[in-house]
PDB file of C-alpha atoms in Angstrom:
ATOM      1  CA  UNK A   1     102.267 118.494  97.809  1.00 38.00           C
ATOM      2  CA  UNK A   2     102.412 114.723  97.286  1.00 42.00           C
ATOM      3  CA  UNK A   3     105.740 112.887  97.448  1.00 42.00           C
ATOM      4  CA  UNK A   4     107.231 112.149  93.985  1.00 39.00           C
ATOM      5  CA  UNK A   5     106.425 108.432  94.188  1.00 43.00           C
ATOM      6  CA  UNK A   6     102.740 109.308  93.792  1.00 40.00           C
ATOM      7  CA  UNK A   7     103.180 111.313  90.588  1.00 41.00           C
ATOM      8  CA  UNK A   8     102.366 109.909  87.158  1.00 41.00           C
ATOM      9  CA  UNK A   9     105.315 110.389  84.787  1.00 41.00           C
ATOM     10  CA  UNK A  10     103.202 111.511  81.834  1.00 38.00           C
ATOM     11  CA  UNK A  11     100.430 114.098  81.455  1.00 40.00           C
ATOM     12  CA  UNK A  12      97.007 112.721  80.715  1.00 41.00           C
ATOM     13  CA  UNK A  13      93.702 113.875  79.237  1.00 43.00           C
ATOM     14  CA  UNK A  14      90.318 113.780  80.898  1.00 48.00           C
ATOM     15  CA  UNK A  15      88.208 110.741  80.142  1.00 46.00           C
ATOM     16  CA  UNK A  16      84.681 111.670  79.030  1.00 46.00           C
ATOM     17  CA  UNK A  17      83.203 108.266  79.975  1.00 48.00           C
ATOM     18  CA  UNK A  18      81.765 107.811  83.471  1.00 54.00           C
ATOM     19  CA  UNK A  19      83.815 105.487  85.665  1.00 88.00           C
ATOM     20  CA  UNK A  20      83.189 103.679  88.919  1.00 95.00           C
ATOM     21  CA  UNK A  21      85.426 103.933  91.955  1.00 96.00           C
ATOM     22  CA  UNK A  22      85.583 102.204  95.299  1.00 96.00           C
ATOM     23  CA  UNK A  23      86.837 103.750  98.536  1.00 97.00           C
ATOM     24  CA  UNK A  24      89.501 101.766 100.336  1.00 97.00           C
ATOM     25  CA  UNK A  25      90.955 102.844 103.645  1.00 96.00           C
ATOM     26  CA  UNK A  26      94.672 103.448 103.852  1.00 97.00           C
ATOM     27  CA  UNK A  27      97.106 101.783 104.006  1.00 97.00           C
ATOM     28  CA  UNK A  28      95.189  99.113 102.073  1.00 97.00           C
ATOM     29  CA  UNK A  29      94.687 101.412  99.054  1.00 97.00           C
ATOM     30  CA  UNK A  30      98.460 101.972  98.878  1.00 97.00           C
ATOM     31  CA  UNK A  31      99.043  98.209  99.079  1.00 97.00           C
ATOM     32  CA  UNK A  32      96.724  97.720  96.085  1.00 97.00           C
ATOM     33  CA  UNK A  33      98.363 100.292  93.807  1.00 97.00           C
ATOM     34  CA  UNK A  34     101.981 100.096  95.168  1.00 96.00           C
ATOM     35  CA  UNK A  35     103.217 103.377  93.640  1.00 96.00           C
ATOM     36  CA  UNK A  36     106.741 102.521  94.810  1.00 95.00           C
ATOM     37  CA  UNK A  37     107.092  99.769  92.185  1.00 95.00           C
ATOM     38  CA  UNK A  38     107.671  99.933  88.435  1.00 94.00           C
ATOM     39  CA  UNK A  39     108.729  97.554  85.679  1.00 94.00           C
ATOM     40  CA  UNK A  40     110.646  94.472  86.789  1.00 96.00           C
ATOM     41  CA  UNK A  41     110.237  95.325  90.485  1.00 95.00           C
ATOM     42  CA  UNK A  42     106.445  95.483  90.015  1.00 95.00           C
ATOM     43  CA  UNK A  43     106.437  92.163  88.139  1.00 95.00           C
ATOM     44  CA  UNK A  44     108.508  90.559  90.914  1.00 94.00           C
ATOM     45  CA  UNK A  45     106.146  91.915  93.596  1.00 94.00           C
ATOM     46  CA  UNK A  46     103.152  90.551  91.693  1.00 93.00           C
ATOM     47  CA  UNK A  47     104.831  87.139  91.441  1.00 91.00           C
ATOM     48  CA  UNK A  48     105.707  87.248  95.156  1.00 91.00           C
ATOM     49  CA  UNK A  49     102.174  88.295  96.127  1.00 91.00           C
ATOM     50  CA  UNK A  50     103.222  91.528  97.856  1.00 92.00           C
ATOM     51  CA  UNK A  51     100.725  93.616  95.892  1.00 96.00           C
ATOM     52  CA  UNK A  52      97.219  93.360  97.367  1.00 97.00           C
ATOM     53  CA  UNK A  53      95.039  91.757  94.691  1.00 97.00           C
ATOM     54  CA  UNK A  54      91.936  91.112  96.804  1.00 97.00           C
ATOM     55  CA  UNK A  55      89.735  93.793  98.332  1.00 97.00           C
ATOM     56  CA  UNK A  56      87.713  92.350 101.220  1.00 96.00           C
ATOM     57  CA  UNK A  57      84.107  93.356 101.775  1.00 96.00           C
ATOM     58  CA  UNK A  58      81.045  92.173 103.661  1.00 96.00           C
ATOM     59  CA  UNK A  59      79.021  92.225 100.451  1.00 95.00           C
ATOM     60  CA  UNK A  60      79.296  90.627  97.021  1.00 96.00           C
ATOM     61  CA  UNK A  61      79.341  92.453  93.693  1.00 95.00           C
ATOM     62  CA  UNK A  62      78.576  91.673  90.079  1.00 94.00           C
ATOM     63  CA  UNK A  63      80.637  94.651  88.944  1.00 93.00           C
ATOM     64  CA  UNK A  64      83.510  93.753  86.621  1.00 95.00           C
ATOM     65  CA  UNK A  65      85.923  96.029  84.818  1.00 94.00           C
ATOM     66  CA  UNK A  66      88.154  99.026  85.335  1.00 94.00           C
ATOM     67  CA  UNK A  67      87.619 100.659  88.698  1.00 95.00           C
ATOM     68  CA  UNK A  68      89.330 103.662  90.227  1.00 96.00           C
ATOM     69  CA  UNK A  69      90.843 103.128  93.665  1.00 96.00           C
ATOM     70  CA  UNK A  70      89.852 105.922  96.034  1.00 97.00           C
ATOM     71  CA  UNK A  71      91.790 106.346  99.270  1.00 97.00           C
ATOM     72  CA  UNK A  72      89.239 107.102 101.962  1.00 96.00           C
ATOM     73  CA  UNK A  73      89.777 110.275 103.944  1.00 95.00           C
ATOM     74  CA  UNK A  74      89.752 108.548 107.315  1.00 93.00           C
ATOM     75  CA  UNK A  75      92.544 106.416 108.760  1.00 95.00           C
ATOM     76  CA  UNK A  76      93.332 106.032 112.414  1.00 95.00           C
ATOM     77  CA  UNK A  77      96.776 105.348 113.827  1.00 97.00           C
ATOM     78  CA  UNK A  78      95.336 102.045 115.120  1.00 96.00           C
ATOM     79  CA  UNK A  79      94.196 101.007 111.624  1.00 96.00           C
ATOM     80  CA  UNK A  80      97.657 101.785 110.270  1.00 97.00           C
ATOM     81  CA  UNK A  81      99.355  99.780 113.018  1.00 97.00           C
ATOM     82  CA  UNK A  82      96.910  96.866 112.589  1.00 96.00           C
ATOM     83  CA  UNK A  83      97.797  96.752 108.885  1.00 96.00           C
ATOM     84  CA  UNK A  84     101.522  96.765 109.729  1.00 96.00           C
ATOM     85  CA  UNK A  85     100.979  93.914 112.216  1.00 96.00           C
ATOM     86  CA  UNK A  86      99.094  91.962 109.532  1.00 95.00           C
ATOM     87  CA  UNK A  87     101.989  92.432 107.096  1.00 96.00           C
ATOM     88  CA  UNK A  88     104.719  91.567 109.597  1.00 95.00           C
ATOM     89  CA  UNK A  89     102.921  88.391 110.743  1.00 94.00           C
ATOM     90  CA  UNK A  90     103.100  86.933 107.240  1.00 91.00           C
ATOM     91  CA  UNK A  91     106.657  86.168 106.104  1.00 90.00           C
ATOM     92  CA  UNK A  92     105.418  86.542 102.529  1.00 89.00           C
ATOM     93  CA  UNK A  93     104.199  90.109 103.129  1.00 93.00           C
ATOM     94  CA  UNK A  94     107.056  91.546 105.178  1.00 92.00           C
ATOM     95  CA  UNK A  95     108.564  93.247 102.097  1.00 90.00           C
ATOM     96  CA  UNK A  96     105.341  95.248 101.760  1.00 93.00           C
ATOM     97  CA  UNK A  97     105.584  96.233 105.453  1.00 93.00           C
ATOM     98  CA  UNK A  98     109.109  97.561 104.945  1.00 93.00           C
ATOM     99  CA  UNK A  99     108.025  99.562 101.874  1.00 94.00           C
ATOM    100  CA  UNK A 100     104.899 101.078 103.465  1.00 96.00           C
ATOM    101  CA  UNK A 101     105.144 104.883 103.786  1.00 96.00           C
ATOM    102  CA  UNK A 102     104.798 106.560 107.155  1.00 96.00           C
ATOM    103  CA  UNK A 103     101.320 107.223 108.527  1.00 97.00           C
ATOM    104  CA  UNK A 104     101.369 110.924 107.559  1.00 96.00           C
ATOM    105  CA  UNK A 105     102.767 110.279 104.064  1.00 96.00           C
ATOM    106  CA  UNK A 106      99.814 108.247 102.769  1.00 97.00           C
ATOM    107  CA  UNK A 107      97.468 110.255 100.533  1.00 96.00           C
ATOM    108  CA  UNK A 108      93.840 110.301 101.666  1.00 96.00           C
ATOM    109  CA  UNK A 109      90.597 111.680 100.308  1.00 96.00           C
ATOM    110  CA  UNK A 110      91.094 111.056  96.597  1.00 96.00           C
ATOM    111  CA  UNK A 111      91.852 108.778  93.677  1.00 96.00           C
ATOM    112  CA  UNK A 112      95.217 107.006  93.987  1.00 96.00           C
ATOM    113  CA  UNK A 113      95.028 104.320  91.308  1.00 96.00           C
ATOM    114  CA  UNK A 114      93.057 101.920  89.196  1.00 96.00           C
ATOM    115  CA  UNK A 115      92.424  98.184  89.010  1.00 96.00           C
ATOM    116  CA  UNK A 116      90.333  95.766  87.015  1.00 96.00           C
ATOM    117  CA  UNK A 117      87.762  93.917  89.128  1.00 96.00           C
ATOM    118  CA  UNK A 118      87.699  90.450  87.547  1.00 97.00           C
ATOM    119  CA  UNK A 119      85.779  88.350  90.074  1.00 97.00           C
ATOM    120  CA  UNK A 120      84.094  88.225  93.466  1.00 97.00           C
ATOM    121  CA  UNK A 121      84.927  85.200  95.631  1.00 97.00           C
ATOM    122  CA  UNK A 122      83.968  83.847  99.040  1.00 96.00           C
ATOM    123  CA  UNK A 123      87.225  81.944  99.552  1.00 96.00           C
ATOM    124  CA  UNK A 124      90.820  82.274  98.376  1.00 95.00           C
ATOM    125  CA  UNK A 125      94.307  81.001  99.182  1.00 92.00           C
ATOM    126  CA  UNK A 126      95.621  84.559  98.938  1.00 93.00           C
ATOM    127  CA  UNK A 127      97.191  85.880 102.146  1.00 92.00           C
ATOM    128  CA  UNK A 128      95.236  89.090 101.446  1.00 94.00           C
ATOM    129  CA  UNK A 129      91.830  87.358 101.706  1.00 95.00           C
ATOM    130  CA  UNK A 130      89.986  87.482 104.997  1.00 91.00           C
ATOM    131  CA  UNK A 131      86.461  87.829 103.521  1.00 87.00           C
ATOM    132  CA  UNK A 132      83.681  87.191 103.766  1.00 96.00           C
ATOM    133  CA  UNK A 133      83.766  88.434 100.143  1.00 97.00           C
ATOM    134  CA  UNK A 134      86.823  89.286  98.091  1.00 96.00           C
ATOM    135  CA  UNK A 135      86.922  91.385  94.944  1.00 97.00           C
ATOM    136  CA  UNK A 136      89.699  89.915  92.809  1.00 97.00           C
ATOM    137  CA  UNK A 137      91.836  92.653  91.252  1.00 97.00           C
ATOM    138  CA  UNK A 138      94.167  92.642  88.254  1.00 96.00           C
ATOM    139  CA  UNK A 139      96.191  95.274  86.407  1.00 95.00           C
ATOM    140  CA  UNK A 140      96.554  97.482  89.462  1.00 96.00           C
ATOM    141  CA  UNK A 141      98.288 100.764  88.748  1.00 95.00           C
ATOM    142  CA  UNK A 142      98.972 103.958  90.660  1.00 96.00           C
ATOM    143  CA  UNK A 143      97.564 107.239  89.354  1.00 95.00           C
ATOM    144  CA  UNK A 144      98.411 110.796  90.332  1.00 95.00           C
ATOM    145  CA  UNK A 145      96.522 111.786  93.459  1.00 95.00           C
ATOM    146  CA  UNK A 146      93.241 113.468  92.530  1.00 94.00           C
ATOM    147  CA  UNK A 147      91.225 114.853  95.468  1.00 94.00           C
ATOM    148  CA  UNK A 148      87.681 113.518  95.372  1.00 92.00           C
ATOM    149  CA  UNK A 149      84.972 112.912  97.916  1.00 89.00           C
ATOM    150  CA  UNK A 150      84.323 109.199  98.355  1.00 87.00           C
ATOM    151  CA  UNK A 151      81.149 107.252  98.978  1.00 86.00           C
ATOM    152  CA  UNK A 152      80.013 103.834 100.145  1.00 85.00           C
ATOM    153  CA  UNK A 153      80.042 100.942  97.684  1.00 86.00           C
ATOM    154  CA  UNK A 154      80.989 101.531  94.078  1.00 91.00           C
ATOM    155  CA  UNK A 155      80.316 105.131  93.158  1.00 92.00           C
ATOM    156  CA  UNK A 156      80.299 107.117  89.926  1.00 90.00           C
ATOM    157  CA  UNK A 157      83.239 109.440  89.337  1.00 90.00           C
ATOM    158  CA  UNK A 158      82.482 112.671  87.468  1.00 80.00           C
ATOM    159  CA  UNK A 159      83.355 112.394  83.777  1.00 73.00           C
ATOM    160  CA  UNK A 160      85.798 115.304  83.936  1.00 66.00           C
ATOM    161  CA  UNK A 161      88.001 113.630  86.597  1.00 62.00           C
ATOM    162  CA  UNK A 162      91.393 112.936  84.949  1.00 57.00           C
ATOM    163  CA  UNK A 163      92.586 109.379  84.336  1.00 53.00           C
ATOM    164  CA  UNK A 164      96.118 108.456  83.344  1.00 49.00           C
ATOM    165  CA  UNK A 165      96.179 106.578  80.045  1.00 42.00           C
ATOM    166  CA  UNK A 166      99.772 105.351  80.355  1.00 41.00           C
ATOM    167  CA  UNK A 167     100.165 104.705  84.107  1.00 37.00           C
TER     168      UNK A 167
END
């Protein structure tokens, strides 16, 4: 059972339209959707830059629009600790390090949120950018965990996979 901070407060219908998703390794997926933040706290975190609004890749994309965030199944203890080191080394991101759930508490192997991909850049002043390509994200939101097998690149999500309309 997932901790309550990963649960959408309202029930939601299935979306009949196909949707694309992208797999992101934890804890980076959690840092994109930040399920621990709502309302004014979320707005403050966005203003402070403690929500990850760039997804780094080795390849560029022309894809734009709503994209589901899939937490990859794999995550090593070393990857988790490297992410924590990255957060602690930036004074601006230390709040995110303190909020990060424990290694075993991060959901893996399913949909954890959504974001709008609005651009693909090869440079950025964002502390989250380390390239060589960065998918610029907006309107990031957590969704209830939905187990789903991931894939490389953007991948189609079955039409009957639930999406949360109000989260």
